[in-house]
Amino acid sequence: MESSGASSFLRNRNLESFLNASSIATFGVSSKASVKEEVGYRPRTDGYADDDGWFSELISWIRIVTCFLSMMVTTFIWALIMVVLIPWPYERIRQGNIYGHVTGRLLMWILGNPIKFEGLEYADEKAIYICNHASPIDIFLIMWLTPTGTVGIAKKEIIWYPLFGQLYVLANHLRIDRSNPTAAIESMREAAHAVVKNNLSLIIFPEGTRSKNGRLLPFKKGFVHLALQSRRPIVPIVLTGTHLAWRKGSLHVRPAPLTVKFLPPIKTDEWTADRIDEYVEMVHDLYVKHLPQLQRPHSSNAVTRNNSVS
């Protein structure tokens, strides 16, 4: 895994002196850290209650505006870098990861949510990383924590997302047309070939969209197709609490505690194409096991088999 040098330093500890404000005890994250580590503000109680007062709303707006302005600055800097590196696509992927490590970490510091990490020893695998998705905060965390040499797969419309979408394309990440199943399958095949050829990792949201209420949605089959074609292990990332911190359709960011849990890699060397539905269901069940009750799917929505690949 290419995690040495400047990129690993940025991802782990080189912003510590800047991010360690007086109210923060530690924000450094090592990929070889212990199984459990807490960073950021320490919650005052074991529980969490919403604060929807005007002062809380004001602080939330200040944080969001600061996040947007900060992202504008880092995006502009790395866009210039990407333009210079247009002839070197792999180097653009690497710089895109470094951009994510810096920007994702910075945005999470601005938002100020307490974060507990588990299983960080699995965060430097050459693998297909998958993650549940219920909040914009998930994007910030994934940007920060996925290792250098990781490409993303997203819907083709991501190019229209302000700032982030344009840099996503410049960074040579992958896009698929979800409205065309045949084209999507071909895109998955090409993605798997690129991952193996260039010795890359990959990150994908297996639900294919963001959950409206934080409950786990059915998984699509794309990540299994990628595993079958690349034989990369699958590393599940389980996020909890992000749907409470930044809810869909809201601009109020709350200081809800978050947990990021990397699960042990799932070997795919012996997987076969005739058992795709079983693998999808097995990984989905693994998420259900590790999510809190309020983020587990209702029984009527727990079916994971889906004809779509992404």
PDB file of C-alpha atoms in Angstrom:
ATOM      1  CA  MET A   1       0.000   0.000   0.000  1.00  0.00           C
ATOM      2  CA  GLU A   2       1.390   3.380  -0.914  1.00  0.00           C
ATOM      3  CA  SER A   3       0.972   5.007   2.466  1.00  0.00           C
ATOM      4  CA  SER A   4       4.517   6.180   3.079  1.00  0.00           C
ATOM      5  CA  GLY A   5       5.934   9.650   2.589  1.00  0.00           C
ATOM      6  CA  ALA A   6       3.974  12.876   2.372  1.00  0.00           C
ATOM      7  CA  SER A   7       0.575  11.313   1.711  1.00  0.00           C
ATOM      8  CA  SER A   8       0.639   9.050   4.758  1.00  0.00           C
ATOM      9  CA  PHE A   9       1.840  11.960   6.870  1.00  0.00           C
ATOM     10  CA  LEU A  10      -1.042  14.134   5.670  1.00  0.00           C
ATOM     11  CA  ARG A  11      -3.538  11.372   6.271  1.00  0.00           C
ATOM     12  CA  ASN A  12      -2.345  10.654   9.770  1.00  0.00           C
ATOM     13  CA  ARG A  13      -0.565  13.309  11.769  1.00  0.00           C
ATOM     14  CA  ASN A  14       0.856  16.238   9.855  1.00  0.00           C
ATOM     15  CA  LEU A  15      -2.116  18.539  10.518  1.00  0.00           C
ATOM     16  CA  GLU A  16      -2.066  17.756  14.227  1.00  0.00           C
ATOM     17  CA  SER A  17      -0.340  20.961  15.264  1.00  0.00           C
ATOM     18  CA  PHE A  18      -2.875  22.987  13.263  1.00  0.00           C
ATOM     19  CA  LEU A  19      -5.972  21.047  14.271  1.00  0.00           C
ATOM     20  CA  ASN A  20      -5.146  20.670  17.957  1.00  0.00           C
ATOM     21  CA  ALA A  21      -7.032  23.668  19.279  1.00  0.00           C
ATOM     22  CA  SER A  22      -7.193  24.110  23.014  1.00  0.00           C
ATOM     23  CA  SER A  23     -10.543  22.329  23.172  1.00  0.00           C
ATOM     24  CA  ILE A  24      -9.235  19.245  21.371  1.00  0.00           C
ATOM     25  CA  ALA A  25      -7.119  16.689  23.167  1.00  0.00           C
ATOM     26  CA  THR A  26      -5.943  14.755  20.089  1.00  0.00           C
ATOM     27  CA  PHE A  27      -6.923  14.401  16.461  1.00  0.00           C
ATOM     28  CA  GLY A  28      -4.092  12.221  15.140  1.00  0.00           C
ATOM     29  CA  VAL A  29      -5.005   8.924  13.516  1.00  0.00           C
ATOM     30  CA  SER A  30      -2.466   6.224  12.790  1.00  0.00           C
ATOM     31  CA  SER A  31      -3.248   3.405  10.382  1.00  0.00           C
ATOM     32  CA  LYS A  32      -1.625   1.061  12.886  1.00  0.00           C
ATOM     33  CA  ALA A  33      -3.593   2.427  15.801  1.00  0.00           C
ATOM     34  CA  SER A  34      -5.182   0.315  18.468  1.00  0.00           C
ATOM     35  CA  VAL A  35      -8.537  -1.238  17.764  1.00  0.00           C
ATOM     36  CA  LYS A  36     -10.372   1.551  19.577  1.00  0.00           C
ATOM     37  CA  GLU A  37      -9.382   5.211  19.617  1.00  0.00           C
ATOM     38  CA  GLU A  38     -11.373   8.329  20.321  1.00  0.00           C
ATOM     39  CA  VAL A  39     -10.582  11.679  18.762  1.00  0.00           C
ATOM     40  CA  GLY A  40     -12.126  15.108  18.715  1.00  0.00           C
ATOM     41  CA  TYR A  41     -14.285  16.594  21.423  1.00  0.00           C
ATOM     42  CA  ARG A  42     -15.238  14.243  24.216  1.00  0.00           C
ATOM     43  CA  PRO A  43     -18.995  14.121  24.750  1.00  0.00           C
ATOM     44  CA  ARG A  44     -20.147  15.371  28.122  1.00  0.00           C
ATOM     45  CA  THR A  45     -22.591  12.530  28.594  1.00  0.00           C
ATOM     46  CA  ASP A  46     -23.091   9.033  27.292  1.00  0.00           C
ATOM     47  CA  GLY A  47     -26.283  10.069  25.516  1.00  0.00           C
ATOM     48  CA  TYR A  48     -27.094  12.640  22.869  1.00  0.00           C
ATOM     49  CA  ALA A  49     -30.064  14.994  22.655  1.00  0.00           C
ATOM     50  CA  ASP A  50     -30.910  17.355  19.810  1.00  0.00           C
ATOM     51  CA  ASP A  51     -30.461  21.057  20.399  1.00  0.00           C
ATOM     52  CA  ASP A  52     -32.589  22.985  17.909  1.00  0.00           C
ATOM     53  CA  GLY A  53     -32.310  26.384  19.577  1.00  0.00           C
ATOM     54  CA  TRP A  54     -31.329  29.513  17.675  1.00  0.00           C
ATOM     55  CA  PHE A  55     -27.771  29.506  19.014  1.00  0.00           C
ATOM     56  CA  SER A  56     -27.238  25.932  17.875  1.00  0.00           C
ATOM     57  CA  GLU A  57     -28.612  26.851  14.448  1.00  0.00           C
ATOM     58  CA  LEU A  58     -26.256  29.830  14.251  1.00  0.00           C
ATOM     59  CA  ILE A  59     -23.214  27.746  15.149  1.00  0.00           C
ATOM     60  CA  SER A  60     -24.277  25.156  12.559  1.00  0.00           C
ATOM     61  CA  TRP A  61     -24.503  27.772   9.814  1.00  0.00           C
ATOM     62  CA  ILE A  62     -21.086  29.155  10.742  1.00  0.00           C
ATOM     63  CA  ARG A  63     -19.605  25.661  10.550  1.00  0.00           C
ATOM     64  CA  ILE A  64     -21.222  24.931   7.170  1.00  0.00           C
ATOM     65  CA  VAL A  65     -20.084  28.221   5.644  1.00  0.00           C
ATOM     66  CA  THR A  66     -16.570  27.655   7.003  1.00  0.00           C
ATOM     67  CA  CYS A  67     -16.569  24.145   5.529  1.00  0.00           C
ATOM     68  CA  PHE A  68     -17.637  25.476   2.132  1.00  0.00           C
ATOM     69  CA  LEU A  69     -15.022  28.228   2.098  1.00  0.00           C
ATOM     70  CA  SER A  70     -12.301  25.832   3.233  1.00  0.00           C
ATOM     71  CA  MET A  71     -13.282  23.364   0.540  1.00  0.00           C
ATOM     72  CA  MET A  72     -13.180  26.139  -2.062  1.00  0.00           C
ATOM     73  CA  VAL A  73      -9.583  26.915  -1.097  1.00  0.00           C
ATOM     74  CA  THR A  74      -8.310  23.325  -1.061  1.00  0.00           C
ATOM     75  CA  THR A  75     -10.234  22.454  -4.231  1.00  0.00           C
ATOM     76  CA  PHE A  76      -8.749  25.424  -6.089  1.00  0.00           C
ATOM     77  CA  ILE A  77      -5.225  24.477  -5.001  1.00  0.00           C
ATOM     78  CA  TRP A  78      -5.577  20.829  -6.005  1.00  0.00           C
ATOM     79  CA  ALA A  79      -7.395  21.681  -9.246  1.00  0.00           C
ATOM     80  CA  LEU A  80      -4.275  23.564 -10.343  1.00  0.00           C
ATOM     81  CA  ILE A  81      -2.162  20.558  -9.374  1.00  0.00           C
ATOM     82  CA  MET A  82      -4.457  18.225 -11.356  1.00  0.00           C
ATOM     83  CA  VAL A  83      -4.282  20.371 -14.476  1.00  0.00           C
ATOM     84  CA  VAL A  84      -0.485  20.229 -14.389  1.00  0.00           C
ATOM     85  CA  LEU A  85      -0.657  16.442 -13.937  1.00  0.00           C
ATOM     86  CA  ILE A  86      -3.113  15.731 -16.782  1.00  0.00           C
ATOM     87  CA  PRO A  87      -0.544  13.602 -18.688  1.00  0.00           C
ATOM     88  CA  TRP A  88      -0.044  11.381 -15.608  1.00  0.00           C
ATOM     89  CA  PRO A  89      -3.372   9.759 -14.643  1.00  0.00           C
ATOM     90  CA  TYR A  90      -2.057   7.642 -11.754  1.00  0.00           C
ATOM     91  CA  GLU A  91      -0.400  10.668 -10.168  1.00  0.00           C
ATOM     92  CA  ARG A  92      -3.740  12.479 -10.391  1.00  0.00           C
ATOM     93  CA  ILE A  93      -5.378   9.627  -8.483  1.00  0.00           C
ATOM     94  CA  ARG A  94      -2.705   9.898  -5.813  1.00  0.00           C
ATOM     95  CA  GLN A  95      -3.076  13.671  -5.553  1.00  0.00           C
ATOM     96  CA  GLY A  96      -6.840  13.263  -5.366  1.00  0.00           C
ATOM     97  CA  ASN A  97      -6.358  11.011  -2.352  1.00  0.00           C
ATOM     98  CA  ILE A  98      -4.038  13.525  -0.708  1.00  0.00           C
ATOM     99  CA  TYR A  99      -6.635  16.235  -1.351  1.00  0.00           C
ATOM    100  CA  GLY A 100      -9.200  14.026   0.353  1.00  0.00           C
ATOM    101  CA  HIS A 101      -6.958  13.359   3.352  1.00  0.00           C
ATOM    102  CA  VAL A 102      -6.376  17.076   3.884  1.00  0.00           C
ATOM    103  CA  THR A 103      -9.871  18.338   3.046  1.00  0.00           C
ATOM    104  CA  GLY A 104     -11.854  15.543   4.701  1.00  0.00           C
ATOM    105  CA  ARG A 105      -9.892  15.834   7.919  1.00  0.00           C
ATOM    106  CA  LEU A 106     -10.157  19.612   7.922  1.00  0.00           C
ATOM    107  CA  LEU A 107     -13.927  19.557   7.361  1.00  0.00           C
ATOM    108  CA  MET A 108     -14.456  17.047  10.156  1.00  0.00           C
ATOM    109  CA  TRP A 109     -12.425  19.235  12.514  1.00  0.00           C
ATOM    110  CA  ILE A 110     -14.573  22.239  11.577  1.00  0.00           C
ATOM    111  CA  LEU A 111     -17.785  20.300  12.221  1.00  0.00           C
ATOM    112  CA  GLY A 112     -16.416  19.234  15.607  1.00  0.00           C
ATOM    113  CA  ASN A 113     -18.231  15.907  16.066  1.00  0.00           C
ATOM    114  CA  PRO A 114     -16.647  13.458  18.528  1.00  0.00           C
ATOM    115  CA  ILE A 115     -15.402  10.443  16.571  1.00  0.00           C
ATOM    116  CA  LYS A 116     -14.482   6.970  17.749  1.00  0.00           C
ATOM    117  CA  PHE A 117     -12.446   4.758  15.420  1.00  0.00           C
ATOM    118  CA  GLU A 118     -12.315   0.982  15.481  1.00  0.00           C
ATOM    119  CA  GLY A 119     -10.368  -1.476  13.355  1.00  0.00           C
ATOM    120  CA  LEU A 120      -7.943   1.033  11.849  1.00  0.00           C
ATOM    121  CA  GLU A 121      -5.459  -1.802  11.356  1.00  0.00           C
ATOM    122  CA  TYR A 122      -7.606  -2.810   8.364  1.00  0.00           C
ATOM    123  CA  ALA A 123      -7.503   0.658   6.774  1.00  0.00           C
ATOM    124  CA  ASP A 124      -4.373   0.130   4.677  1.00  0.00           C
ATOM    125  CA  GLU A 125      -5.400  -2.972   2.746  1.00  0.00           C
ATOM    126  CA  LYS A 126      -5.327  -3.223  -1.036  1.00  0.00           C
ATOM    127  CA  ALA A 127      -9.046  -3.823  -1.162  1.00  0.00           C
ATOM    128  CA  ILE A 128     -12.534  -2.875  -2.250  1.00  0.00           C
ATOM    129  CA  TYR A 129     -13.783  -0.620   0.552  1.00  0.00           C
ATOM    130  CA  ILE A 130     -17.549  -0.425   0.967  1.00  0.00           C
ATOM    131  CA  CYS A 131     -19.477   1.910   3.239  1.00  0.00           C
ATOM    132  CA  ASN A 132     -23.061   2.579   4.302  1.00  0.00           C
ATOM    133  CA  HIS A 133     -24.305   6.034   3.334  1.00  0.00           C
ATOM    134  CA  ALA A 134     -26.743   8.223   5.271  1.00  0.00           C
ATOM    135  CA  SER A 135     -25.224  11.719   5.385  1.00  0.00           C
ATOM    136  CA  PRO A 136     -22.899  14.167   3.574  1.00  0.00           C
ATOM    137  CA  ILE A 137     -20.533  13.586   6.499  1.00  0.00           C
ATOM    138  CA  ASP A 138     -19.912  10.081   5.149  1.00  0.00           C
ATOM    139  CA  ILE A 139     -18.188  11.666   2.143  1.00  0.00           C
ATOM    140  CA  PHE A 140     -15.879  13.722   4.360  1.00  0.00           C
ATOM    141  CA  LEU A 141     -14.921  10.658   6.402  1.00  0.00           C
ATOM    142  CA  ILE A 142     -14.271   8.508   3.342  1.00  0.00           C
ATOM    143  CA  MET A 143     -12.173  11.254   1.746  1.00  0.00           C
ATOM    144  CA  TRP A 144     -10.082  11.434   4.894  1.00  0.00           C
ATOM    145  CA  LEU A 145      -9.660   7.763   5.733  1.00  0.00           C
ATOM    146  CA  THR A 146      -9.322   5.790   2.500  1.00  0.00           C
ATOM    147  CA  PRO A 147      -5.679   5.023   1.683  1.00  0.00           C
ATOM    148  CA  THR A 148      -3.613   6.595  -1.060  1.00  0.00           C
ATOM    149  CA  GLY A 149      -4.058   4.751  -4.325  1.00  0.00           C
ATOM    150  CA  THR A 150      -7.842   4.434  -3.968  1.00  0.00           C
ATOM    151  CA  VAL A 151     -10.304   5.272  -6.745  1.00  0.00           C
ATOM    152  CA  GLY A 152     -13.998   5.893  -6.304  1.00  0.00           C
ATOM    153  CA  ILE A 153     -16.977   4.829  -8.385  1.00  0.00           C
ATOM    154  CA  ALA A 154     -19.893   7.240  -8.569  1.00  0.00           C
ATOM    155  CA  LYS A 155     -22.857   8.037 -10.788  1.00  0.00           C
ATOM    156  CA  LYS A 156     -21.956  10.032 -13.883  1.00  0.00           C
ATOM    157  CA  GLU A 157     -23.972  13.034 -12.622  1.00  0.00           C
ATOM    158  CA  ILE A 158     -21.360  13.699  -9.932  1.00  0.00           C
ATOM    159  CA  ILE A 159     -19.605  16.022 -12.370  1.00  0.00           C
ATOM    160  CA  TRP A 160     -22.363  18.592 -11.716  1.00  0.00           C
ATOM    161  CA  TYR A 161     -21.704  18.734  -7.952  1.00  0.00           C
ATOM    162  CA  PRO A 162     -20.099  22.137  -7.243  1.00  0.00           C
ATOM    163  CA  LEU A 163     -16.344  21.963  -6.604  1.00  0.00           C
ATOM    164  CA  PHE A 164     -16.210  18.327  -5.578  1.00  0.00           C
ATOM    165  CA  GLY A 165     -17.590  16.907  -8.812  1.00  0.00           C
ATOM    166  CA  GLN A 166     -15.150  18.676 -11.095  1.00  0.00           C
ATOM    167  CA  LEU A 167     -12.166  17.674  -8.963  1.00  0.00           C
ATOM    168  CA  TYR A 168     -13.498  14.100  -8.818  1.00  0.00           C
ATOM    169  CA  VAL A 169     -13.264  13.915 -12.614  1.00  0.00           C
ATOM    170  CA  LEU A 170      -9.852  15.618 -12.712  1.00  0.00           C
ATOM    171  CA  ALA A 171      -8.588  13.093 -10.157  1.00  0.00           C
ATOM    172  CA  ASN A 172      -9.320  10.315 -12.661  1.00  0.00           C
ATOM    173  CA  HIS A 173     -11.944   8.599 -10.523  1.00  0.00           C
ATOM    174  CA  LEU A 174     -14.557   6.432 -12.203  1.00  0.00           C
ATOM    175  CA  ARG A 175     -18.145   7.204 -13.196  1.00  0.00           C
ATOM    176  CA  ILE A 176     -20.930   4.909 -14.349  1.00  0.00           C
ATOM    177  CA  ASP A 177     -24.258   5.390 -16.094  1.00  0.00           C
ATOM    178  CA  ARG A 178     -26.749   3.837 -13.684  1.00  0.00           C
ATOM    179  CA  SER A 179     -29.622   4.317 -16.153  1.00  0.00           C
ATOM    180  CA  ASN A 180     -28.019   1.855 -18.577  1.00  0.00           C
ATOM    181  CA  PRO A 181     -27.414  -1.580 -16.966  1.00  0.00           C
ATOM    182  CA  THR A 182     -25.362  -2.861 -19.919  1.00  0.00           C
ATOM    183  CA  ALA A 183     -23.086   0.186 -19.852  1.00  0.00           C
ATOM    184  CA  ALA A 184     -22.865  -0.038 -16.053  1.00  0.00           C
ATOM    185  CA  ILE A 185     -21.694  -3.655 -16.181  1.00  0.00           C
ATOM    186  CA  GLU A 186     -19.098  -2.756 -18.804  1.00  0.00           C
ATOM    187  CA  SER A 187     -17.933   0.166 -16.639  1.00  0.00           C
ATOM    188  CA  MET A 188     -17.559  -2.212 -13.682  1.00  0.00           C
ATOM    189  CA  ARG A 189     -15.470  -4.552 -15.818  1.00  0.00           C
ATOM    190  CA  GLU A 190     -13.230  -1.705 -16.928  1.00  0.00           C
ATOM    191  CA  ALA A 191     -12.937  -0.469 -13.358  1.00  0.00           C
ATOM    192  CA  ALA A 192     -11.852  -3.894 -12.097  1.00  0.00           C
ATOM    193  CA  HIS A 193      -9.270  -4.116 -14.882  1.00  0.00           C
ATOM    194  CA  ALA A 194      -7.881  -0.663 -14.000  1.00  0.00           C
ATOM    195  CA  VAL A 195      -7.724  -1.548 -10.296  1.00  0.00           C
ATOM    196  CA  VAL A 196      -5.705  -4.709 -10.944  1.00  0.00           C
ATOM    197  CA  LYS A 197      -3.487  -3.211 -13.650  1.00  0.00           C
ATOM    198  CA  ASN A 198      -2.496  -0.191 -11.558  1.00  0.00           C
ATOM    199  CA  ASN A 199      -2.492  -1.950  -8.170  1.00  0.00           C
ATOM    200  CA  LEU A 200      -5.224   0.282  -6.763  1.00  0.00           C
ATOM    201  CA  SER A 201      -7.906   0.039  -4.111  1.00  0.00           C
ATOM    202  CA  LEU A 202     -11.507   1.059  -4.661  1.00  0.00           C
ATOM    203  CA  ILE A 203     -14.292   2.685  -2.618  1.00  0.00           C
ATOM    204  CA  ILE A 204     -18.007   2.253  -3.328  1.00  0.00           C
ATOM    205  CA  PHE A 205     -21.322   2.765  -1.529  1.00  0.00           C
ATOM    206  CA  PRO A 206     -23.114  -0.564  -2.008  1.00  0.00           C
ATOM    207  CA  GLU A 207     -26.571   0.881  -1.324  1.00  0.00           C
ATOM    208  CA  GLY A 208     -26.232   3.000  -4.462  1.00  0.00           C
ATOM    209  CA  THR A 209     -27.897   6.017  -2.840  1.00  0.00           C
ATOM    210  CA  ARG A 210     -28.158   7.823   0.488  1.00  0.00           C
ATOM    211  CA  SER A 211     -30.535   6.560   3.144  1.00  0.00           C
ATOM    212  CA  LYS A 212     -33.171   9.130   4.107  1.00  0.00           C
ATOM    213  CA  ASN A 213     -33.451   8.041   7.741  1.00  0.00           C
ATOM    214  CA  GLY A 214     -30.132   6.345   8.483  1.00  0.00           C
ATOM    215  CA  ARG A 215     -31.519   2.823   8.130  1.00  0.00           C
ATOM    216  CA  LEU A 216     -29.500   0.469   5.968  1.00  0.00           C
ATOM    217  CA  LEU A 217     -30.873   0.074   2.435  1.00  0.00           C
ATOM    218  CA  PRO A 218     -30.677  -3.026   0.218  1.00  0.00           C
ATOM    219  CA  PHE A 219     -27.275  -3.571  -1.385  1.00  0.00           C
ATOM    220  CA  LYS A 220     -26.781  -3.572  -5.123  1.00  0.00           C
ATOM    221  CA  LYS A 221     -24.510  -6.131  -6.764  1.00  0.00           C
ATOM    222  CA  GLY A 222     -21.810  -3.877  -8.170  1.00  0.00           C
ATOM    223  CA  PHE A 223     -19.278  -4.417  -5.384  1.00  0.00           C
ATOM    224  CA  VAL A 224     -19.552  -8.211  -5.798  1.00  0.00           C
ATOM    225  CA  HIS A 225     -18.996  -7.956  -9.556  1.00  0.00           C
ATOM    226  CA  LEU A 226     -15.900  -5.869  -8.847  1.00  0.00           C
ATOM    227  CA  ALA A 227     -14.638  -8.413  -6.331  1.00  0.00           C
ATOM    228  CA  LEU A 228     -15.170 -11.307  -8.760  1.00  0.00           C
ATOM    229  CA  GLN A 229     -13.261  -9.522 -11.504  1.00  0.00           C
ATOM    230  CA  SER A 230     -10.441  -8.095  -9.387  1.00  0.00           C
ATOM    231  CA  ARG A 231     -10.213 -10.709  -6.604  1.00  0.00           C
ATOM    232  CA  ARG A 232      -9.594  -7.900  -4.179  1.00  0.00           C
ATOM    233  CA  PRO A 233     -10.753  -8.519  -0.592  1.00  0.00           C
ATOM    234  CA  ILE A 234     -13.722  -6.483   0.628  1.00  0.00           C
ATOM    235  CA  VAL A 235     -13.240  -4.239   3.671  1.00  0.00           C
ATOM    236  CA  PRO A 236     -16.573  -3.045   5.093  1.00  0.00           C
ATOM    237  CA  ILE A 237     -16.615   0.390   6.755  1.00  0.00           C
ATOM    238  CA  VAL A 238     -19.523   0.785   9.171  1.00  0.00           C
ATOM    239  CA  LEU A 239     -20.534   4.371   9.961  1.00  0.00           C
ATOM    240  CA  THR A 240     -22.908   5.119  12.807  1.00  0.00           C
ATOM    241  CA  GLY A 241     -24.379   8.426  13.954  1.00  0.00           C
ATOM    242  CA  THR A 242     -23.722  10.442  10.794  1.00  0.00           C
ATOM    243  CA  HIS A 243     -27.438  10.531   9.948  1.00  0.00           C
ATOM    244  CA  LEU A 244     -28.072  12.255  13.290  1.00  0.00           C
ATOM    245  CA  ALA A 245     -25.253  14.742  12.790  1.00  0.00           C
ATOM    246  CA  TRP A 246     -26.370  15.929   9.344  1.00  0.00           C
ATOM    247  CA  ARG A 247     -29.812  14.789   8.279  1.00  0.00           C
ATOM    248  CA  LYS A 248     -31.028  14.562   4.722  1.00  0.00           C
ATOM    249  CA  GLY A 249     -32.700  17.778   3.604  1.00  0.00           C
ATOM    250  CA  SER A 250     -31.313  19.759   6.544  1.00  0.00           C
ATOM    251  CA  LEU A 251     -28.600  22.390   6.874  1.00  0.00           C
ATOM    252  CA  HIS A 252     -28.389  21.989  10.645  1.00  0.00           C
ATOM    253  CA  VAL A 253     -25.267  20.071  11.643  1.00  0.00           C
ATOM    254  CA  ARG A 254     -25.544  18.660  15.153  1.00  0.00           C
ATOM    255  CA  PRO A 255     -22.692  17.538  17.460  1.00  0.00           C
ATOM    256  CA  ALA A 256     -23.813  13.896  17.483  1.00  0.00           C
ATOM    257  CA  PRO A 257     -21.067  11.373  18.328  1.00  0.00           C
ATOM    258  CA  LEU A 258     -19.865   9.275  15.381  1.00  0.00           C
ATOM    259  CA  THR A 259     -18.280   5.859  15.087  1.00  0.00           C
ATOM    260  CA  VAL A 260     -16.142   4.634  12.180  1.00  0.00           C
ATOM    261  CA  LYS A 261     -15.539   0.898  12.259  1.00  0.00           C
ATOM    262  CA  PHE A 262     -13.346  -0.973   9.764  1.00  0.00           C
ATOM    263  CA  LEU A 263     -14.244  -4.676   9.705  1.00  0.00           C
ATOM    264  CA  PRO A 264     -11.721  -7.427   8.866  1.00  0.00           C
ATOM    265  CA  PRO A 265     -11.179  -8.043   5.127  1.00  0.00           C
ATOM    266  CA  ILE A 266     -13.475 -10.570   3.464  1.00  0.00           C
ATOM    267  CA  LYS A 267     -11.474 -12.789   1.115  1.00  0.00           C
ATOM    268  CA  THR A 268     -12.972 -13.185  -2.360  1.00  0.00           C
ATOM    269  CA  ASP A 269     -10.415 -15.489  -4.032  1.00  0.00           C
ATOM    270  CA  GLU A 270     -12.819 -18.421  -4.097  1.00  0.00           C
ATOM    271  CA  TRP A 271     -16.023 -16.543  -4.863  1.00  0.00           C
ATOM    272  CA  THR A 272     -17.973 -17.772  -7.908  1.00  0.00           C
ATOM    273  CA  ALA A 273     -20.388 -15.950 -10.230  1.00  0.00           C
ATOM    274  CA  ASP A 274     -23.262 -18.329  -9.537  1.00  0.00           C
ATOM    275  CA  ARG A 275     -23.487 -17.214  -5.879  1.00  0.00           C
ATOM    276  CA  ILE A 276     -23.613 -13.431  -6.293  1.00  0.00           C
ATOM    277  CA  ASP A 277     -26.905 -13.045  -4.437  1.00  0.00           C
ATOM    278  CA  GLU A 278     -25.535 -15.039  -1.500  1.00  0.00           C
ATOM    279  CA  TYR A 279     -22.467 -12.823  -1.218  1.00  0.00           C
ATOM    280  CA  VAL A 280     -24.561  -9.652  -1.352  1.00  0.00           C
ATOM    281  CA  GLU A 281     -26.834 -10.977   1.381  1.00  0.00           C
ATOM    282  CA  MET A 282     -23.907 -12.154   3.511  1.00  0.00           C
ATOM    283  CA  VAL A 283     -22.219  -8.735   3.481  1.00  0.00           C
ATOM    284  CA  HIS A 284     -25.522  -6.954   4.083  1.00  0.00           C
ATOM    285  CA  ASP A 285     -26.186  -9.184   7.096  1.00  0.00           C
ATOM    286  CA  LEU A 286     -22.727  -8.306   8.399  1.00  0.00           C
ATOM    287  CA  TYR A 287     -23.672  -4.626   8.357  1.00  0.00           C
ATOM    288  CA  VAL A 288     -26.963  -5.342  10.096  1.00  0.00           C
ATOM    289  CA  LYS A 289     -25.033  -7.135  12.832  1.00  0.00           C
ATOM    290  CA  HIS A 290     -22.689  -4.189  13.444  1.00  0.00           C
ATOM    291  CA  LEU A 291     -25.171  -1.324  13.158  1.00  0.00           C
ATOM    292  CA  PRO A 292     -27.225  -0.079  16.127  1.00  0.00           C
ATOM    293  CA  GLN A 293     -30.891  -1.009  16.193  1.00  0.00           C
ATOM    294  CA  LEU A 294     -32.077   2.378  14.883  1.00  0.00           C
ATOM    295  CA  GLN A 295     -29.916   2.034  11.769  1.00  0.00           C
ATOM    296  CA  ARG A 296     -30.917  -1.516  10.928  1.00  0.00           C
ATOM    297  CA  PRO A 297     -33.424  -1.971   8.111  1.00  0.00           C
ATOM    298  CA  HIS A 298     -37.045  -2.699   8.825  1.00  0.00           C
ATOM    299  CA  SER A 299     -37.746  -6.367   8.183  1.00  0.00           C
ATOM    300  CA  SER A 300     -39.874  -5.492   5.167  1.00  0.00           C
ATOM    301  CA  ASN A 301     -36.944  -3.612   3.609  1.00  0.00           C
ATOM    302  CA  ALA A 302     -34.220  -6.082   4.468  1.00  0.00           C
ATOM    303  CA  VAL A 303     -34.211  -7.875   1.121  1.00  0.00           C
ATOM    304  CA  THR A 304     -30.782  -7.365  -0.397  1.00  0.00           C
ATOM    305  CA  ARG A 305     -31.218  -8.955  -3.786  1.00  0.00           C
ATOM    306  CA  ASN A 306     -31.369  -6.432  -6.557  1.00  0.00           C
ATOM    307  CA  ASN A 307     -30.937  -6.775 -10.290  1.00  0.00           C
ATOM    308  CA  SER A 308     -28.998  -3.531 -10.517  1.00  0.00           C
ATOM    309  CA  VAL A 309     -25.219  -3.563 -10.355  1.00  0.00           C
ATOM    310  CA  SER A 310     -24.600  -0.134  -8.882  1.00  0.00           C
TER     311      SER A 310
END
